[in-house]
Coordinates of N, CA and C in Angstrom, one line a residue:
M1 N -18.2 15.2 43.8 CA -18.9 15.9 42.7 C -18.2 15.7 41.4
A2 N -16.8 15.7 41.4 CA -16.1 15.6 40.2 C -16.4 14.3 39.5
R3 N -16.6 13.2 40.3 CA -16.9 11.9 39.6 C -18.2 11.9 38.9
N4 N -19.2 12.7 39.4 CA -20.5 12.8 38.8 C -20.4 13.6 37.5
K5 N -19.5 14.6 37.5 CA -19.4 15.5 36.4 C -18.6 14.8 35.3
Y6 N -17.7 14.0 35.6 CA -16.9 13.3 34.6 C -16.9 11.8 34.9
P7 N -18.0 11.1 34.7 CA -18.1 9.7 35.1 C -17.2 8.8 34.2
E8 N -17.1 9.2 32.9 CA -16.2 8.4 32.0 C -14.8 8.4 32.5
E9 N -14.3 9.6 32.9 CA -12.9 9.6 33.4 C -12.8 8.8 34.7
T10 N -13.8 8.8 35.5 CA -13.7 8.0 36.8 C -13.7 6.6 36.5
V11 N -14.5 6.1 35.6 CA -14.5 4.7 35.2 C -13.2 4.3 34.6
N12 N -12.7 5.1 33.7 CA -11.4 4.7 33.1 C -10.3 4.7 34.1
Q13 N -10.3 5.6 35.1 CA -9.3 5.6 36.1 C -9.4 4.3 37.0
I14 N -10.6 3.9 37.3 CA -10.8 2.7 38.1 C -10.3 1.4 37.3
L15 N -10.6 1.4 36.0 CA -10.2 0.3 35.2 C -8.7 0.2 35.0
T16 N -8.1 1.3 34.8 CA -6.6 1.4 34.6 C -5.9 0.9 35.9
V17 N -6.4 1.4 37.0 CA -5.8 1.0 38.3 C -6.0 -0.5 38.6
S18 N -7.2 -0.9 38.3 CA -7.6 -2.3 38.6 C -6.8 -3.3 37.7
L19 N -6.6 -3.0 36.4 CA -5.8 -3.8 35.5 C -4.4 -3.9 36.0
N20 N -3.8 -2.8 36.4 CA -2.4 -2.8 36.9 C -2.3 -3.7 38.1
L21 N -3.2 -3.5 39.0 CA -3.2 -4.3 40.3 C -3.4 -5.8 40.0
F22 N -4.4 -6.1 39.1 CA -4.6 -7.5 38.7 C -3.4 -8.2 38.2
I23 N -2.6 -7.4 37.3 CA -1.4 -7.9 36.7 C -0.3 -8.1 37.8
Q24 N -0.1 -7.0 38.6 CA 1.0 -7.0 39.6 C 0.7 -8.0 40.7
K25 N -0.5 -8.1 41.3 CA -0.7 -8.8 42.5 C -1.5 -10.1 42.2
G26 N -2.2 -10.1 41.0 CA -3.1 -11.2 40.8 C -4.5 -10.8 41.2
Y27 N -5.5 -11.3 40.5 CA -6.9 -11.0 40.8 C -7.3 -11.3 42.2
E28 N -7.0 -12.6 42.6 CA -7.5 -13.1 43.9 C -6.8 -12.3 45.0
Q29 N -5.6 -11.8 44.8 CA -4.9 -11.1 45.9 C -5.2 -9.6 45.9
T30 N -6.0 -9.1 44.9 CA -6.4 -7.7 44.9 C -7.7 -7.5 45.5
S31 N -7.8 -6.6 46.5 CA -9.1 -6.3 47.1 C -9.7 -5.0 46.6
I32 N -10.9 -4.8 46.8 CA -11.5 -3.5 46.5 C -10.8 -2.4 47.2
Q33 N -10.4 -2.6 48.4 CA -9.6 -1.6 49.2 C -8.3 -1.3 48.5
D34 N -7.6 -2.3 48.0 CA -6.4 -2.0 47.2 C -6.6 -1.1 46.1
I35 N -7.7 -1.3 45.4 CA -8.0 -0.5 44.2 C -8.3 1.0 44.7
I36 N -9.1 1.1 45.8 CA -9.4 2.4 46.3 C -8.1 3.2 46.7
N37 N -7.2 2.4 47.4 CA -6.0 3.0 47.8 C -5.1 3.6 46.7
E38 N -5.3 3.1 45.5 CA -4.5 3.6 44.3 C -5.2 4.6 43.5
L39 N -6.4 5.0 43.9 CA -7.2 5.9 43.1 C -7.1 7.4 43.5
G40 N -6.2 7.7 44.4 CA -5.9 9.1 44.6 C -7.0 9.9 45.1
G41 N -7.8 9.5 46.1 CA -8.8 10.3 46.6 C -10.2 9.9 46.4
L42 N -10.4 9.0 45.4 CA -11.8 8.5 45.2 C -12.2 7.6 46.4
T43 N -13.5 7.7 46.7 CA -14.0 6.9 47.9 C -14.5 5.5 47.4
K44 N -14.8 4.7 48.4 CA -15.4 3.4 48.2 C -16.7 3.6 47.5
G45 N -17.5 4.6 47.9 CA -18.8 4.9 47.3 C -18.7 5.2 45.9
A46 N -17.6 5.9 45.5 CA -17.4 6.2 44.0 C -17.2 5.0 43.2
V47 N -16.4 4.0 43.8 CA -16.2 2.8 43.1 C -17.5 2.0 43.0
Y48 N -18.2 1.8 44.1 CA -19.4 1.0 44.1 C -20.6 1.7 43.3
H49 N -20.4 3.0 43.1 CA -21.4 3.7 42.2 C -21.4 3.2 40.8
H50 N -20.2 2.8 40.4 CA -20.0 2.3 39.0 C -20.0 0.8 38.9
F51 N -19.5 0.1 39.9 CA -19.3 -1.3 39.9 C -19.8 -2.0 41.2
K52 N -20.6 -3.0 41.0 CA -21.2 -3.6 42.2 C -20.2 -4.6 42.9
S53 N -19.2 -5.1 42.2 CA -18.3 -6.1 42.7 C -17.0 -6.1 42.0
K54 N -16.0 -6.8 42.6 CA -14.7 -6.9 41.9 C -14.8 -7.8 40.6
E55 N -15.7 -8.8 40.6 CA -16.0 -9.6 39.4 C -16.5 -8.7 38.3
E56 N -17.3 -7.7 38.6 CA -17.8 -6.8 37.6 C -16.7 -5.9 37.1
I57 N -15.8 -5.5 38.0 CA -14.7 -4.7 37.5 C -13.8 -5.5 36.6
L58 N -13.6 -6.8 36.9 CA -12.8 -7.7 36.0 C -13.4 -7.8 34.6
Q59 N -14.7 -8.0 34.6 CA -15.4 -8.0 33.3 C -15.3 -6.8 32.5
A60 N -15.4 -5.6 33.2 CA -15.2 -4.3 32.5 C -13.8 -4.1 32.1
V61 N -12.8 -4.6 32.9 CA -11.4 -4.4 32.5 C -11.1 -5.2 31.2
T62 N -11.7 -6.4 31.1 CA -11.5 -7.3 29.9 C -12.1 -6.6 28.7
E63 N -13.3 -6.1 28.8 CA -13.9 -5.4 27.7 C -13.2 -4.1 27.3
H64 N -12.7 -3.4 28.3 CA -12.0 -2.1 28.1 C -10.7 -2.4 27.4
L65 N -10.0 -3.5 27.8 CA -8.7 -3.8 27.2 C -8.8 -4.0 25.7
F66 N -9.9 -4.7 25.3 CA -10.0 -5.0 23.9 C -11.2 -4.2 23.2
K67 N -11.4 -3.0 23.7 CA -12.5 -2.2 23.1 C -12.2 -1.9 21.7
G68 N -13.2 -1.9 20.8 CA -13.0 -1.6 19.4 C -12.6 -2.8 18.6
V69 N -12.1 -3.9 19.2 CA -11.7 -5.0 18.4 C -12.9 -5.7 17.7
D70 N -14.0 -5.8 18.4 CA -15.2 -6.4 17.8 C -15.6 -5.7 16.5
E71 N -15.6 -4.3 16.5 CA -15.9 -3.6 15.3 C -14.9 -3.8 14.2
M72 N -13.6 -3.9 14.5 CA -12.6 -4.1 13.5 C -12.7 -5.5 12.9
L73 N -12.9 -6.5 13.8 CA -13.0 -7.9 13.3 C -14.3 -8.1 12.5
S74 N -15.4 -7.6 12.9 CA -16.6 -7.8 12.2 C -16.5 -7.1 10.8
G75 N -15.8 -5.9 10.7 CA -15.6 -5.3 9.5 C -14.8 -6.1 8.5
V76 N -13.8 -6.8 9.0 CA -13.1 -7.8 8.1 C -13.9 -9.0 7.7
R77 N -14.6 -9.5 8.7 CA -15.5 -10.7 8.4 C -16.6 -10.4 7.3
D78 N -17.1 -9.1 7.4 CA -18.2 -8.8 6.4 C -17.7 -8.1 5.2
D79 N -16.4 -8.1 4.9 CA -15.8 -7.5 3.7 C -16.0 -8.5 2.5
N80 N -16.9 -8.1 1.6 CA -17.3 -9.0 0.5 C -16.2 -9.1 -0.6
G81 N -15.1 -8.3 -0.5 CA -14.1 -8.3 -1.5 C -12.9 -9.2 -1.2
L82 N -13.0 -10.0 -0.1 CA -11.9 -10.9 0.4 C -12.4 -12.3 0.4
T83 N -11.5 -13.2 0.1 CA -11.7 -14.6 0.2 C -11.7 -15.0 1.7
G84 N -12.1 -16.2 2.1 CA -12.0 -16.6 3.5 C -10.6 -16.6 4.0
L85 N -9.6 -17.1 3.2 CA -8.2 -17.1 3.6 C -7.7 -15.7 3.8
E86 N -8.0 -14.8 2.9 CA -7.6 -13.4 3.0 C -8.2 -12.7 4.2
K87 N -9.4 -13.1 4.5 CA -10.0 -12.5 5.7 C -9.3 -13.0 7.0
L88 N -9.0 -14.3 7.0 CA -8.3 -14.9 8.1 C -7.0 -14.3 8.3
R89 N -6.2 -14.0 7.3 CA -4.9 -13.4 7.4 C -5.1 -11.9 7.9
K90 N -6.1 -11.3 7.4 CA -6.3 -9.9 7.8 C -6.7 -9.8 9.2
I91 N -7.6 -10.7 9.7 CA -8.0 -10.7 11.1 C -6.8 -11.0 12.0
S92 N -5.9 -11.9 11.6 CA -4.7 -12.1 12.3 C -3.9 -10.9 12.4
Q93 N -3.8 -10.1 11.3 CA -3.0 -8.9 11.3 C -3.6 -7.8 12.2
V94 N -5.0 -7.7 12.1 CA -5.7 -6.7 12.9 C -5.5 -7.0 14.4
S95 N -5.6 -8.3 14.7 CA -5.5 -8.7 16.1 C -4.1 -8.4 16.6
L96 N -3.1 -8.6 15.8 CA -1.7 -8.3 16.3 C -1.5 -6.8 16.4
D97 N -2.1 -6.0 15.6 CA -2.0 -4.6 15.6 C -2.8 -3.9 16.7
N98 N -3.6 -4.7 17.4 CA -4.4 -4.2 18.5 C -3.5 -3.6 19.6
P99 N -3.7 -2.3 19.9 CA -2.8 -1.7 21.0 C -2.9 -2.5 22.3
A100 N -3.9 -3.2 22.5 CA -4.0 -4.0 23.8 C -2.9 -5.0 23.9
H101 N -2.4 -5.5 22.7 CA -1.3 -6.5 22.8 C 0.0 -5.8 23.3
D102 N 0.2 -4.5 22.8 CA 1.3 -3.8 23.3 C 1.2 -3.5 24.8
E103 N 0.0 -3.2 25.3 CA -0.2 -2.9 26.7 C 0.1 -4.2 27.5
M104 N -0.4 -5.3 27.1 CA -0.2 -6.5 27.8 C 1.2 -7.0 27.7
A105 N 1.8 -6.8 26.6 CA 3.3 -7.2 26.4 C 4.2 -6.4 27.3
S106 N 3.8 -5.1 27.4 CA 4.6 -4.2 28.2 C 4.5 -4.6 29.7
A107 N 3.3 -5.0 30.1 CA 3.1 -5.4 31.5 C 3.6 -6.7 31.8
A108 N 3.7 -7.6 30.8 CA 4.2 -8.9 30.9 C 3.7 -9.7 32.1
P109 N 2.4 -9.8 32.2 CA 1.9 -10.6 33.3 C 2.1 -12.1 33.1
N110 N 2.2 -12.9 34.2 CA 2.2 -14.3 34.1 C 0.7 -14.8 34.3
L111 N 0.1 -15.1 33.2 CA -1.3 -15.4 33.3 C -1.6 -16.7 34.0
L112 N -0.7 -17.6 34.2 CA -0.9 -18.8 35.0 C -1.1 -18.4 36.4
R113 N -0.5 -17.3 36.8 CA -0.6 -16.8 38.2 C -1.8 -15.9 38.3
N114 N -2.5 -15.6 37.2 CA -3.7 -14.8 37.2 C -4.8 -15.6 36.5
P115 N -5.3 -16.6 37.2 CA -6.2 -17.5 36.5 C -7.5 -16.9 36.1
K116 N -7.9 -15.8 36.8 CA -9.2 -15.1 36.4 C -9.0 -14.4 35.1
L117 N -7.8 -13.8 34.9 CA -7.6 -13.1 33.6 C -7.5 -14.1 32.5
L118 N -6.8 -15.3 32.8 CA -6.6 -16.3 31.8 C -8.0 -16.9 31.4
A119 N -8.8 -17.2 32.4 CA -10.1 -17.7 32.2 C -11.0 -16.8 31.4
A120 N -10.9 -15.5 31.6 CA -11.7 -14.5 30.9 C -11.3 -14.5 29.4
Q121 N -10.0 -14.7 29.2 CA -9.5 -14.8 27.8 C -10.0 -16.0 27.1
I122 N -9.9 -17.2 27.7 CA -10.4 -18.4 27.1 C -11.9 -18.4 26.9
E123 N -12.6 -17.8 27.8 CA -14.1 -17.7 27.7 C -14.4 -16.8 26.4
N124 N -13.7 -15.7 26.3 CA -13.9 -14.9 25.1 C -13.6 -15.6 23.8
I125 N -12.5 -16.4 23.8 CA -12.2 -17.2 22.6 C -13.3 -18.2 22.2
I126 N -13.8 -18.9 23.2 CA -14.7 -20.0 22.9 C -16.1 -19.5 22.6
E127 N -16.5 -18.5 23.4 CA -17.9 -18.0 23.3 C -18.1 -16.9 22.3
K128 N -17.0 -16.2 22.0 CA -17.2 -15.0 21.1 C -16.4 -15.1 19.8
A129 N -15.0 -15.2 20.0 CA -14.2 -15.1 18.8 C -14.4 -16.2 17.8
V130 N -14.5 -17.4 18.3 CA -14.7 -18.6 17.4 C -16.0 -18.5 16.7
P131 N -17.1 -18.5 17.4 CA -18.4 -18.5 16.7 C -18.8 -17.3 15.9
L132 N -18.3 -16.1 16.3 CA -18.7 -14.9 15.6 C -17.8 -14.5 14.5
Y133 N -16.5 -14.8 14.6 CA -15.5 -14.4 13.6 C -14.8 -15.5 12.9
I134 N -14.1 -16.4 13.6 CA -13.2 -17.3 13.0 C -14.0 -18.4 12.2
Q135 N -14.9 -19.0 12.8 CA -15.6 -20.1 12.1 C -16.4 -19.7 10.9
P136 N -17.1 -18.5 11.0 CA -17.8 -18.1 9.7 C -16.8 -17.8 8.6
I137 N -15.6 -17.3 8.9 CA -14.6 -17.0 7.9 C -14.1 -18.3 7.3
I138 N -13.8 -19.3 8.1 CA -13.3 -20.6 7.6 C -14.4 -21.2 6.8
E139 N -15.6 -21.1 7.2 CA -16.7 -21.7 6.4 C -16.9 -21.0 5.0
Q140 N -16.6 -19.7 5.0 CA -16.6 -19.0 3.7 C -15.5 -19.5 2.9
G141 N -14.3 -19.7 3.5 CA -13.1 -20.2 2.8 C -13.4 -21.6 2.2
M142 N -14.1 -22.4 2.9 CA -14.5 -23.7 2.4 C -15.3 -23.6 1.1
R143 N -16.2 -22.6 1.2 CA -17.1 -22.4 0.0 C -16.4 -21.8 -1.2
D144 N -15.5 -20.9 -0.9 CA -14.8 -20.2 -2.1 C -13.5 -21.0 -2.5
G145 N -13.2 -22.0 -1.8 CA -12.0 -22.8 -2.2 C -10.7 -22.4 -1.6
S146 N -10.7 -21.3 -0.8 CA -9.4 -20.8 -0.4 C -8.9 -21.6 0.9
I147 N -9.8 -22.3 1.6 CA -9.5 -23.0 2.8 C -10.0 -24.5 2.6
R148 N -9.2 -25.5 2.8 CA -9.6 -26.9 2.7 C -9.6 -27.5 4.1
T149 N -10.8 -27.8 4.5 CA -11.0 -28.6 5.8 C -12.4 -29.1 5.9
D150 N -12.5 -30.2 6.6 CA -13.8 -30.8 6.9 C -14.2 -30.5 8.3
Y151 N -13.4 -29.7 9.0 CA -13.6 -29.5 10.5 C -13.6 -28.0 10.8
P152 N -14.5 -27.2 10.3 CA -14.4 -25.7 10.6 C -14.4 -25.3 12.0
R153 N -15.3 -25.9 12.8 CA -15.3 -25.6 14.2 C -14.0 -26.0 15.0
E154 N -13.6 -27.2 14.7 CA -12.4 -27.7 15.4 C -11.2 -26.9 14.9
L155 N -11.1 -26.6 13.7 CA -9.9 -25.8 13.2 C -10.0 -24.4 13.8
S156 N -11.2 -23.8 13.9 CA -11.3 -22.5 14.5 C -10.8 -22.5 15.9
E157 N -11.3 -23.5 16.7 CA -10.8 -23.5 18.1 C -9.3 -23.8 18.2
A158 N -8.8 -24.7 17.4 CA -7.4 -25.0 17.4 C -6.6 -23.7 17.1
L159 N -7.0 -23.0 16.1 CA -6.2 -21.8 15.7 C -6.2 -20.8 16.9
M160 N -7.4 -20.6 17.5 CA -7.4 -19.6 18.6 C -6.8 -20.0 19.9
I161 N -7.0 -21.3 20.2 CA -6.3 -21.8 21.5 C -4.8 -21.8 21.3
L162 N -4.3 -22.3 20.2 CA -2.9 -22.4 20.0 C -2.2 -21.1 19.9
T163 N -2.8 -20.1 19.2 CA -2.2 -18.8 19.1 C -2.3 -18.0 20.3
N164 N -3.4 -18.1 21.1 CA -3.5 -17.3 22.3 C -3.1 -18.0 23.6
I165 N -2.9 -19.3 23.6 CA -2.4 -20.0 24.8 C -1.0 -20.6 24.6
W166 N -0.9 -21.5 23.6 CA 0.3 -22.3 23.4 C 1.5 -21.3 22.9
L167 N 1.1 -20.4 22.1 CA 2.1 -19.4 21.6 C 2.3 -18.2 22.4
N168 N 1.6 -18.1 23.5 CA 1.6 -16.9 24.3 C 2.6 -17.0 25.5
P169 N 3.7 -16.3 25.5 CA 4.7 -16.5 26.6 C 4.2 -16.0 27.9
M170 N 3.1 -15.2 27.9 CA 2.5 -14.8 29.2 C 1.7 -15.9 29.8
V171 N 1.5 -17.0 29.1 CA 0.8 -18.2 29.6 C 1.9 -19.3 29.8
I172 N 2.6 -19.6 28.7 CA 3.7 -20.6 28.8 C 5.0 -19.9 28.6
P173 N 5.7 -19.6 29.6 CA 7.0 -18.8 29.5 C 8.0 -19.4 28.6
A174 N 8.5 -18.6 27.7 CA 9.5 -19.0 26.8 C 10.3 -17.8 26.2
S175 N 11.5 -18.0 25.7 CA 12.3 -16.9 25.2 C 11.6 -16.5 23.8
P176 N 11.9 -15.3 23.4 CA 11.4 -14.9 22.0 C 11.8 -15.9 20.9
E177 N 13.1 -16.4 21.0 CA 13.5 -17.3 20.0 C 12.7 -18.6 20.0
A178 N 12.4 -19.1 21.2 CA 11.7 -20.3 21.4 C 10.2 -20.2 20.8
V179 N 9.6 -19.0 21.1 CA 8.2 -18.8 20.7 C 8.2 -18.7 19.2
L180 N 9.2 -18.0 18.6 CA 9.2 -17.9 17.1 C 9.4 -19.2 16.5
R181 N 10.2 -20.1 17.1 CA 10.3 -21.5 16.5 C 9.0 -22.2 16.6
K182 N 8.3 -22.1 17.7 CA 6.9 -22.7 17.8 C 6.0 -22.1 16.8
L183 N 6.1 -20.8 16.5 CA 5.2 -20.1 15.6 C 5.5 -20.7 14.1
R184 N 6.8 -20.8 13.8 CA 7.1 -21.3 12.5 C 6.7 -22.8 12.3
F185 N 6.8 -23.5 13.4 CA 6.4 -24.9 13.4 C 4.9 -25.0 13.2
F186 N 4.1 -24.1 13.9 CA 2.7 -24.1 13.8 C 2.3 -23.7 12.4
N187 N 3.1 -22.8 11.8 CA 2.8 -22.4 10.4 C 3.0 -23.6 9.4
E188 N 4.0 -24.5 9.7 CA 4.2 -25.6 8.9 C 3.0 -26.6 9.0
I189 N 2.5 -26.8 10.2 CA 1.3 -27.6 10.4 C 0.1 -27.1 9.6
L190 N -0.1 -25.8 9.7 CA -1.2 -25.2 9.0 C -1.1 -25.4 7.5
K191 N 0.2 -25.2 7.0 CA 0.4 -25.5 5.5 C 0.0 -26.9 5.1
G192 N 0.3 -27.8 6.0 CA -0.1 -29.2 5.7 C -1.6 -29.4 5.7
L193 N -2.3 -28.5 6.4 CA -3.8 -28.6 6.4 C -4.4 -27.7 5.3
G194 N -3.5 -27.2 4.5 CA -4.0 -26.3 3.4 C -4.3 -24.9 3.8
L195 N -3.7 -24.5 4.9 CA -4.0 -23.1 5.4 C -2.7 -22.4 5.6
E196 N -2.3 -21.6 4.7 CA -1.0 -20.9 4.8 C -1.4 -19.5 5.3
L197 N -1.3 -19.4 6.7 CA -1.9 -18.2 7.4 C -0.9 -17.1 7.6
F198 N 0.3 -17.4 8.0 CA 1.3 -16.4 8.5 C 2.2 -16.0 7.4
E199 N 2.3 -14.6 7.2 CA 3.2 -14.0 6.3 C 4.4 -13.4 7.1
E200 N 5.5 -13.1 6.4 CA 6.7 -12.7 7.0 C 6.5 -11.5 7.9
Q201 N 5.7 -10.5 7.5 CA 5.4 -9.3 8.3 C 4.8 -9.7 9.7
M202 N 4.0 -10.8 9.7 CA 3.4 -11.2 10.9 C 4.4 -11.8 11.9
F203 N 5.4 -12.5 11.3 CA 6.5 -13.0 12.2 C 7.2 -11.9 12.8
Q204 N 7.4 -10.8 12.0 CA 8.2 -9.6 12.5 C 7.4 -8.9 13.6
R205 N 6.0 -8.9 13.5 CA 5.2 -8.3 14.5 C 5.2 -9.1 15.8
Y206 N 5.1 -10.4 15.6 CA 5.2 -11.3 16.8 C 6.6 -11.1 17.5
E207 N 7.6 -11.0 16.7 CA 9.0 -10.8 17.4 C 9.0 -9.5 18.2
K208 N 8.4 -8.5 17.6 CA 8.4 -7.2 18.3 C 7.7 -7.3 19.7
L209 N 6.5 -8.0 19.7 CA 5.8 -8.1 20.9 C 6.5 -9.0 21.9
L210 N 7.1 -10.1 21.4 CA 7.9 -11.0 22.2 C 9.1 -10.3 22.9
R211 N 9.8 -9.5 22.2 CA 11.0 -8.9 22.7 C 10.5 -7.8 23.7
M212 N 9.4 -7.1 23.5 CA 8.9 -6.1 24.4 C 8.6 -6.8 25.7
S213 N 7.9 -7.9 25.7 CA 7.6 -8.7 26.9 C 8.8 -9.2 27.6
A214 N 9.8 -9.7 26.9 CA 11.0 -10.2 27.4 C 11.8 -9.1 28.1
S215 N 11.8 -7.9 27.5 CA 12.6 -6.8 28.0 C 12.0 -6.4 29.3
K216 N 10.6 -6.4 29.4 CA 9.9 -6.0 30.7 C 10.3 -7.0 31.8
V217 N 10.3 -8.3 31.5 CA 10.6 -9.3 32.5 C 12.0 -9.1 33.0
S218 N 13.0 -8.8 32.0 CA 14.4 -8.7 32.4 C 14.6 -7.5 33.3
I219 N 13.9 -6.4 33.0 CA 14.0 -5.2 33.8 C 13.6 -5.4 35.3
E220 N 12.4 -6.1 35.4 CA 11.8 -6.4 36.7 C 12.7 -7.4 37.5
N221 N 13.4 -8.3 36.8 CA 14.2 -9.2 37.5 C 15.6 -8.7 37.8

C-alpha cells in the first residue's frame, strides 16, 4: 500500500539502489533479485509495477542521474545575449557543476567494466548532446565569428567524446595529475583550432572532481 501512496519515493528508491549495484557489481552481474534484496521490504511486484525489465531500469537510472541537465543546457543554448563561444564555455561550466558529476566521482566506477553504463553515456552524447546542444552552438559561433571551423559536426563530436571518454578517468584510469596534463594538452589543441574553451576555474573544478574520484579509489583499495 505504501508504494501506491508514494510512487515517486518508491521509484527513486529503486533507481538509487539500482545505480549503486550497477556501479559496484556491473550491470550484467546485477539481477532484478539483487535489486529487490537491497530494497528493504519491497516486493518483486512493486519493482515490476514501475519497470518492465532491467534494461528499462538502466534507462531510467541514466535519465535520473542527469535530470534537469537538458533544461539547463537548453537555457544556455537559447540565451540570445551570448556568442557561440561564450555559450560553449557556459555549457562546459554548467556540465561540470552538475551534481551528477560529484555523485559519479564519489562512486568512482570503472566504466570499462560497466559497458552498459558506458554505452548509455556514448549514446546520449551522439544522439542528444551533440545535435541538440553542441553543434547548434558551434554553428552560431561560426556565424558570429567567435568560433572558426569548417567542421561543426566533427568538432562537436570530438569535443564531447574527448572530454567524456578520453579525459574521463572512470573510462581510462589515470592519476589526477595525468588527467590534468591531458586536459591542458587538449586545451592547446583547441586553441590551435581557434577555440579557447577552458578557463582556469574550469581546470580547478576538474581537479576537484579528479581528486574526489582518486580518493574514493584509494579508500576502497
